[in-house]
XYZ file of C-alpha atoms in Angstrom:
241
model
C -235.186 -102.673 -58.417
C -232.284 -104.542 -58.245
C -230.385 -103.420 -55.890
C -227.080 -103.550 -55.812
C -226.450 -105.364 -52.117
C -225.389 -108.731 -52.018
C -225.808 -111.254 -49.032
C -223.412 -112.578 -47.608
C -222.728 -114.503 -44.044
C -221.916 -112.519 -41.412
C -217.816 -111.528 -41.464
C -217.447 -111.960 -37.606
C -216.578 -114.710 -36.053
C -219.668 -116.479 -34.187
C -219.876 -120.510 -32.941
C -221.844 -121.609 -34.544
C -222.041 -119.417 -37.801
C -222.212 -122.807 -40.468
C -223.939 -126.218 -38.736
C -224.425 -128.890 -41.089
C -227.900 -127.281 -41.557
C -228.020 -123.844 -40.472
C -226.393 -121.083 -41.553
C -226.268 -117.169 -40.339
C -226.685 -114.414 -42.173
C -225.807 -110.819 -41.877
C -229.220 -108.139 -41.373
C -229.600 -106.032 -43.951
C -229.374 -102.548 -43.161
C -231.204 -99.266 -44.705
C -231.343 -100.913 -47.954
C -235.272 -101.739 -48.646
C -236.264 -98.113 -47.185
C -237.134 -96.182 -50.290
C -238.894 -99.431 -51.785
C -241.131 -100.263 -49.290
C -243.743 -99.337 -47.492
C -245.194 -100.307 -43.740
C -247.647 -102.439 -45.654
C -245.134 -104.545 -47.358
C -243.097 -107.941 -46.717
C -239.002 -108.950 -47.183
C -238.800 -112.536 -47.491
C -235.405 -114.529 -48.092
C -235.266 -116.846 -51.435
C -232.985 -119.908 -49.660
C -232.180 -121.949 -53.703
C -229.880 -124.511 -54.482
C -226.701 -122.782 -56.372
C -227.882 -124.962 -59.767
C -231.206 -123.614 -59.288
C -230.792 -119.559 -58.100
C -230.259 -118.883 -62.263
C -233.800 -120.764 -63.160
C -235.876 -119.274 -59.741
C -238.999 -116.597 -61.075
C -240.496 -114.479 -58.274
C -243.854 -115.411 -57.314
C -246.813 -113.427 -58.579
C -248.294 -112.628 -54.967
C -247.931 -114.258 -52.119
C -250.475 -116.872 -51.887
C -247.478 -118.426 -54.101
C -244.643 -118.166 -52.195
C -243.407 -121.243 -52.734
C -242.981 -123.044 -49.412
C -240.450 -124.669 -47.141
C -241.677 -128.012 -48.253
C -240.985 -127.526 -52.317
C -237.216 -127.671 -51.769
C -236.664 -131.129 -52.699
C -238.412 -131.018 -56.101
C -238.180 -127.668 -57.103
C -235.197 -127.034 -55.100
C -235.736 -123.700 -53.951
C -238.124 -121.960 -51.471
C -238.897 -119.011 -49.466
C -238.631 -117.745 -45.336
C -238.429 -115.386 -43.126
C -241.364 -113.516 -43.721
C -240.439 -110.547 -41.652
C -242.071 -106.800 -41.940
C -239.873 -103.851 -44.152
C -239.608 -102.165 -40.814
C -237.129 -105.119 -39.227
C -234.746 -103.696 -42.303
C -234.473 -100.378 -41.024
C -231.951 -97.535 -40.363
C -233.637 -97.184 -37.513
C -234.777 -101.173 -36.512
C -233.046 -102.062 -33.278
C -233.666 -106.049 -34.483
C -230.861 -108.698 -34.254
C -227.472 -107.943 -36.932
C -227.766 -111.825 -37.581
C -230.379 -113.576 -39.516
C -230.719 -117.987 -39.201
C -231.587 -119.591 -41.998
C -232.661 -122.806 -41.211
C -232.875 -122.910 -36.800
C -237.079 -124.261 -37.154
C -236.649 -127.887 -36.342
C -240.686 -127.886 -36.457
C -241.061 -127.404 -39.862
C -242.525 -129.887 -42.049
C -243.351 -131.938 -39.150
C -247.246 -131.999 -39.155
C -248.093 -131.590 -43.377
C -247.959 -128.104 -43.504
C -247.556 -126.372 -45.819
C -246.725 -122.853 -45.001
C -243.479 -120.969 -45.283
C -241.266 -122.229 -42.474
C -237.543 -121.285 -41.467
C -237.014 -125.245 -42.150
C -233.331 -127.062 -41.714
C -231.586 -127.616 -45.079
C -231.474 -131.317 -46.296
C -227.351 -130.857 -47.627
C -224.692 -129.851 -47.658
C -225.741 -127.305 -50.344
C -224.194 -124.952 -52.123
C -227.256 -122.738 -52.012
C -227.638 -119.662 -52.791
C -229.666 -116.639 -50.940
C -231.107 -112.808 -51.939
C -234.156 -110.840 -50.617
C -237.451 -109.732 -52.218
C -239.356 -107.362 -51.100
C -243.552 -108.637 -52.060
C -246.065 -105.625 -51.863
C -250.165 -106.281 -51.759
C -249.734 -106.566 -55.162
C -246.697 -108.797 -56.115
C -243.356 -108.413 -56.034
C -241.335 -104.553 -56.390
C -237.188 -105.054 -54.947
C -234.855 -107.985 -54.729
C -231.153 -108.088 -54.117
C -228.067 -109.659 -56.630
C -227.742 -113.283 -55.206
C -225.449 -114.000 -53.099
C -221.975 -116.474 -53.176
C -222.524 -119.965 -53.025
C -223.287 -120.867 -49.088
C -221.147 -124.331 -48.464
C -222.523 -125.942 -45.231
C -220.119 -128.023 -42.915
C -220.105 -132.130 -43.370
C -219.142 -134.928 -40.822
C -215.824 -136.033 -41.441
C -215.184 -139.320 -43.951
C -214.955 -142.921 -41.070
C -212.521 -143.751 -43.861
C -209.861 -140.690 -42.170
C -209.762 -142.236 -39.113
C -206.557 -143.646 -37.795
C -207.351 -147.040 -36.094
C -203.421 -147.097 -35.022
C -202.843 -144.686 -32.095
C -199.279 -142.768 -33.206
C -196.108 -143.120 -32.214
C -196.225 -140.946 -29.359
C -199.205 -142.766 -27.639
C -197.564 -145.774 -27.881
C -195.015 -144.688 -25.773
C -197.853 -142.558 -23.042
C -199.781 -146.562 -22.911
C -195.907 -148.834 -22.080
C -195.433 -145.623 -19.114
C -198.855 -145.164 -17.833
C -198.910 -149.144 -17.603
C -195.368 -149.026 -15.989
C -196.469 -146.601 -13.485
C -200.057 -149.063 -12.621
C -197.920 -151.519 -12.261
C -195.489 -150.169 -9.388
C -197.599 -148.640 -7.715
C -200.003 -151.907 -7.379
C -196.562 -153.770 -6.229
C -196.582 -150.414 -3.452
C -199.625 -150.602 -2.834
C -199.359 -154.920 -1.633
C -195.566 -153.620 0.624
C -197.400 -151.080 2.538
C -200.427 -153.624 2.768
C -198.133 -156.620 3.905
C -196.386 -154.343 6.889
C -199.473 -152.992 8.438
C -201.438 -156.020 8.533
C -197.882 -157.734 10.387
C -198.207 -154.737 12.421
C -201.656 -155.133 13.105
C -200.856 -159.162 15.036
C -198.209 -157.803 16.709
C -200.160 -156.215 18.321
C -203.379 -158.722 18.171
C -201.067 -161.750 20.083
C -199.601 -159.742 22.046
C -202.744 -158.019 24.164
C -203.801 -161.799 24.091
C -201.029 -163.140 25.745
C -201.530 -160.393 28.793
C -204.561 -161.381 29.096
C -203.984 -164.580 30.037
C -201.269 -163.704 32.606
C -203.575 -160.973 33.980
C -206.456 -163.749 33.931
C -204.729 -166.226 36.123
C -203.407 -163.067 39.560
C -206.378 -162.232 41.833
C -206.343 -158.673 43.010
C -208.466 -156.655 45.739
C -210.030 -153.197 44.756
C -211.440 -150.618 47.462
C -215.116 -150.479 47.751
C -216.569 -147.672 46.848
C -220.213 -147.664 47.569
C -222.534 -146.203 45.341
C -223.392 -142.711 45.160
C -227.607 -142.339 46.608
C -230.490 -140.073 44.110
C -229.763 -135.635 45.546
C -232.958 -134.047 46.498
C -233.702 -131.654 43.573
C -234.474 -128.295 44.675
C -238.037 -126.381 44.853
C -239.036 -125.770 41.281
C -236.499 -128.081 39.568
C -238.923 -130.198 38.203
C -238.598 -128.966 34.338
C -236.036 -129.912 31.880
C -235.390 -126.833 30.706
C -234.230 -125.263 34.127
C -234.716 -124.096 37.526
C -238.500 -121.847 37.741
C -238.147 -119.160 40.559
C -239.999 -120.039 44.188
C -242.985 -119.348 44.383
C -244.227 -115.957 46.457
C -244.476 -115.666 50.220
């Protein structure tokens, strides 16, 4: 059965909705309820835009094209889930992230995998319901989905703008002025310290040639501790009797 539903990128604002290797689809609901049983699975077919027209649904799950076949066949199937995940009563997340499994292809496995998309595309996707005896229903192909690409280095202007040049000049002038003020402040402080040292030295030399009589104060003798105060943390109560 060909269903009228058309897969599409999530329309709501979402950080990272489309990146260089992933994109986010809106999860369809109530689309497969009349065409799928509890034992059926729903797959997402991902194909380059020019390969979607020649893609053939696999006759059974054993012949599902894997992620590693994308460079050759320009298409693969991923995101295998039970049909109940798309039911009206399902409490599953409202989005599907395509290409977010970075571990795909790392061990040479040919199992179905949701690996990063290797090129900007464009890509087209559709949902396919698979039963024990083969395909049962499918949606229409999506519109082309183009991933983000990095900007070309040739588009970067190496020379700063006029406004940026003015800011650099102003910053240089302020830095020079701050350096001059710092030197003046250090010179003033140094002069005061030097004068204070000279004055202190001259006073010492004057007092060195004079003699003074002082009163002799004998040192205080240690007083005996009261009974029971031998510990450092306080006095203990006197012994009874």
